[in-house]
Amino acid sequence: GVRLGEHLIAMGKIAEDDLYDALSLQQGLPAAKLRPGDISPRAARALPRRLMQRWKVLPYRIDSGALLLASPEIPNEEMTRALGGCTQLSLRFHLVTPGNFEELSEAIR
């Protein structure tokens, strides 16, 4: 009932950062290690909180007409459609580890 990567982390076979580096390469998504200070308050309010919680995304910066989103999840079509319907900005996803995502989420509460 768990994902393979989560199982390997729990067994101590790989580190969370290593898993997310591999997922980043596999999916062609940039990996990010963000600090709470990297979050723009304006960007953090760019999406409704209910969607941020449902899809496990955190808008952290607006750059050149794009909303940069941190997430521990690989974006899928349904996620992209739901989030894209709330903004005219293009969406650019960045993978963060679940631990980093939790730290960032706590910082904006």
Backbone as numpy.savetxt, mean C-alpha at the origin, in Angstrom:
# Nx Ny Nz CAx CAy CAz Cx Cy Cz
-4.79 -22.17 5.14 -5.58 -20.96 5.14 -4.75 -19.69 5.14
-3.44 -19.80 4.97 -2.59 -18.60 4.92 -1.83 -18.57 3.60
-1.43 -17.39 3.22 -0.63 -17.24 2.01 0.75 -17.84 2.25
1.35 -18.31 1.17 2.65 -18.95 1.26 3.69 -18.03 1.89
3.75 -16.79 1.44 4.73 -15.84 1.98 4.55 -15.62 3.47
3.31 -15.50 3.91 3.03 -15.32 5.34 3.49 -16.53 6.13
3.27 -17.71 5.56 3.70 -18.95 6.22 5.22 -19.01 6.34
5.92 -18.64 5.29 7.38 -18.65 5.32 7.93 -17.65 6.33
7.28 -16.50 6.44 7.69 -15.51 7.44 7.48 -16.07 8.84
6.31 -16.67 9.08 5.99 -17.23 10.39 6.98 -18.34 10.78
7.47 -19.08 9.79 8.43 -20.15 10.05 9.85 -19.61 10.21
10.06 -18.33 9.94 11.38 -17.73 10.05 12.28 -18.03 8.85
11.69 -18.47 7.76 12.48 -18.82 6.56 12.88 -17.60 5.75
12.02 -16.58 5.76 12.33 -15.33 5.06 11.87 -14.16 5.92
12.43 -13.01 5.63 12.03 -11.78 6.33 10.91 -11.10 5.54
10.09 -10.35 6.24 8.98 -9.64 5.62 9.49 -8.73 4.50
10.58 -8.01 4.73 11.14 -7.13 3.70 11.54 -7.91 2.46
12.13 -9.09 2.64 12.55 -9.91 1.51 11.35 -10.38 0.69
10.28 -10.78 1.35 9.07 -11.20 0.66 8.53 -10.06 -0.19
8.45 -8.87 0.38 7.88 -7.75 -0.35 8.80 -7.24 -1.46
10.09 -7.41 -1.31 11.01 -7.11 -2.42 10.74 -8.08 -3.58
10.54 -9.35 -3.26 10.26 -10.35 -4.29 8.90 -10.09 -4.95
7.89 -9.77 -4.16 6.57 -9.46 -4.73 6.65 -8.23 -5.63
7.43 -7.26 -5.22 7.61 -6.04 -6.01 8.18 -6.39 -7.39
9.20 -7.20 -7.42 9.80 -7.62 -8.68 8.83 -8.45 -9.52
8.15 -9.37 -8.87 7.23 -10.26 -9.57 6.08 -9.48 -10.20
5.54 -8.51 -9.47 4.37 -7.77 -9.93 4.69 -6.49 -10.70
5.96 -6.11 -10.74 6.34 -4.89 -11.43 5.86 -3.64 -10.72
5.76 -3.73 -9.40 5.34 -2.59 -8.58 6.52 -2.12 -7.74
6.68 -0.81 -7.61 7.76 -0.34 -6.74 7.49 -0.67 -5.28
8.53 -1.04 -4.58 8.45 -1.26 -3.14 8.82 0.05 -2.45
8.26 0.28 -1.30 8.56 1.51 -0.57 8.71 1.19 0.91
9.56 1.92 1.56 9.68 1.89 3.02 9.43 3.33 3.45
8.23 3.57 3.93 7.82 4.94 4.24 7.84 5.20 5.74
8.05 6.46 6.07 7.97 6.91 7.47 6.71 7.75 7.60
6.16 7.87 8.79 4.96 8.71 8.96 5.14 10.12 8.41
6.34 10.68 8.47 6.59 12.02 7.95 6.51 12.12 6.44
6.50 10.97 5.75 6.38 10.95 4.29 4.94 11.16 3.82
3.99 11.11 4.74 2.58 11.21 4.38 2.15 12.67 4.33
1.67 13.08 3.17 1.12 14.42 3.01 -0.31 14.43 3.57
-0.61 15.34 4.49 -1.98 15.40 5.04 -3.03 15.57 3.94
-2.71 16.35 2.91 -3.64 16.56 1.80 -3.90 15.23 1.07
-2.86 14.49 0.80 -3.01 13.21 0.10 -3.77 12.21 0.97
-3.50 12.21 2.27 -4.15 11.25 3.17 -5.66 11.43 3.21
-6.15 12.61 2.83 -7.59 12.87 2.81 -8.19 12.72 1.41
-7.41 12.23 0.45 -7.85 12.18 -0.95 -8.87 11.08 -1.23
-8.96 10.09 -0.35 -9.91 8.99 -0.53 -10.75 8.83 0.73
-11.98 8.34 0.57 -12.81 8.08 1.76 -12.15 7.02 2.66
-12.22 7.25 3.95 -11.59 6.34 4.92 -12.13 4.91 4.79
-13.41 4.76 4.52 -14.00 3.41 4.40 -13.35 2.63 3.26
-13.03 3.30 2.16 -12.36 2.61 1.05 -10.91 2.32 1.38
-10.27 3.24 2.08 -8.88 3.00 2.49 -8.81 1.76 3.38
-9.76 1.62 4.29 -9.76 0.47 5.19 -10.12 -0.81 4.44
-11.12 -0.74 3.59 -11.55 -1.94 2.86 -10.45 -2.50 1.97
-9.75 -1.60 1.26 -8.76 -2.05 0.30 -7.33 -2.03 0.84
-7.16 -1.63 2.09 -5.83 -1.57 2.71 -4.87 -0.72 1.87
-5.29 0.52 1.65 -4.44 1.47 0.93 -4.32 2.74 1.75
-3.22 3.42 1.55 -2.99 4.68 2.24 -2.40 5.67 1.24
-3.19 6.69 0.85 -2.63 7.72 -0.02 -1.57 8.49 0.75
-0.39 8.65 0.15 0.65 9.33 0.92 1.26 10.54 0.20
1.03 10.68 -1.11 1.56 11.85 -1.79 0.84 12.04 -3.12
0.75 13.28 -3.54 0.25 13.61 -4.87 1.45 14.14 -5.65
1.69 13.55 -6.82 2.88 13.89 -7.60 2.55 13.86 -9.09
2.68 14.98 -9.75 2.47 15.07 -11.21 1.14 14.48 -11.66
0.07 14.83 -10.98 -1.25 14.36 -11.36 -1.56 12.93 -10.96
-0.73 12.35 -10.12 -0.95 10.97 -9.67 -1.06 10.92 -8.16
-1.94 10.07 -7.69 -2.08 9.81 -6.26 -1.26 8.57 -5.94
-0.24 8.73 -5.11 0.62 7.62 -4.72 -0.01 6.90 -3.53
-0.17 5.60 -3.67 -0.83 4.78 -2.67 0.12 3.72 -2.13
0.19 3.60 -0.82 0.96 2.54 -0.17 -0.02 1.43 0.21
0.37 0.20 -0.04 -0.49 -0.93 0.30 0.34 -2.20 0.46
-0.06 -3.06 1.40 0.60 -4.37 1.50 -0.04 -5.38 0.55
-1.07 -4.96 -0.18 -1.80 -5.85 -1.08 -1.46 -5.55 -2.53
-1.45 -6.59 -3.36 -1.27 -6.42 -4.80 -2.58 -5.84 -5.34
-2.53 -4.71 -6.04 -3.78 -4.13 -6.55 -4.39 -5.01 -7.63
-5.71 -5.11 -7.60 -6.42 -5.84 -8.65 -7.37 -4.88 -9.36
-8.03 -5.37 -10.37 -8.90 -4.52 -11.19 -10.05 -3.92 -10.37
-10.66 -4.73 -9.52 -11.78 -4.25 -8.70 -11.32 -3.13 -7.76
-10.16 -3.31 -7.13 -9.61 -2.30 -6.23 -9.34 -1.00 -7.00
-8.69 -1.13 -8.14 -8.34 0.03 -8.94 -9.59 0.78 -9.40
-10.59 0.06 -9.81 -11.85 0.67 -10.24 -12.54 1.39 -9.09
-12.61 0.75 -7.93 -13.28 1.35 -6.78 -12.57 2.62 -6.32
-11.25 2.57 -6.24 -10.49 3.73 -5.79 -10.45 4.82 -6.85
-10.32 4.43 -8.11 -10.27 5.39 -9.20 -11.55 6.17 -9.37
-12.67 5.59 -8.94 -13.95 6.28 -9.01 -14.08 7.43 -8.02
-13.12 7.57 -7.13 -13.18 8.61 -6.09 -12.23 9.77 -6.35
-11.47 9.68 -7.44 -10.50 10.73 -7.71 -10.28 10.88 -9.21
-9.92 12.07 -9.62 -9.56 12.29 -11.02 -8.07 12.07 -11.25
-7.33 11.89 -10.17 -5.90 11.63 -10.26 -5.66 10.20 -10.73
-4.58 9.97 -11.44 -4.22 8.59 -11.76 -3.67 7.94 -10.49
-3.76 6.64 -10.40 -3.32 5.92 -9.21 -1.99 5.23 -9.48
-1.05 5.38 -8.55 0.23 4.67 -8.62 0.44 3.94 -7.30
0.45 2.63 -7.37 0.58 1.79 -6.19 2.04 1.52 -5.85
2.32 1.49 -4.55 3.63 1.12 -4.05 3.41 0.07 -2.95
4.16 -1.01 -3.03 4.05 -2.06 -2.02 4.82 -1.68 -0.76
4.17 -1.87 0.36 4.83 -1.71 1.66 4.54 -2.97 2.46
5.39 -3.28 3.40 5.18 -4.46 4.23 3.96 -4.22 5.13
3.31 -5.29 5.58 2.20 -5.11 6.52 2.61 -4.33 7.77
3.83 -4.56 8.26 4.30 -3.83 9.43 4.43 -2.35 9.16
4.97 -1.99 8.01 5.11 -0.58 7.63 3.73 0.04 7.43
2.81 -0.70 6.80 1.47 -0.19 6.59 0.76 0.10 7.91
0.90 -0.80 8.87 0.28 -0.60 10.18 0.87 0.64 10.87
2.18 0.80 10.79 2.83 1.98 11.38 2.30 3.27 10.75
2.16 3.28 9.44 1.65 4.46 8.75 0.19 4.72 9.09
-0.60 3.66 9.14 -2.02 3.80 9.47 -2.21 4.38 10.87
-1.41 3.92 11.80 -1.49 4.44 13.17 -1.17 5.93 13.21
-0.23 6.34 12.38 0.22 7.75 12.38 -0.85 8.70 11.90
-1.79 8.24 11.06 -2.80 9.17 10.55 -4.13 9.07 11.29
-4.24 8.24 12.28 -5.52 8.11 13.01 -5.75 9.27 13.91
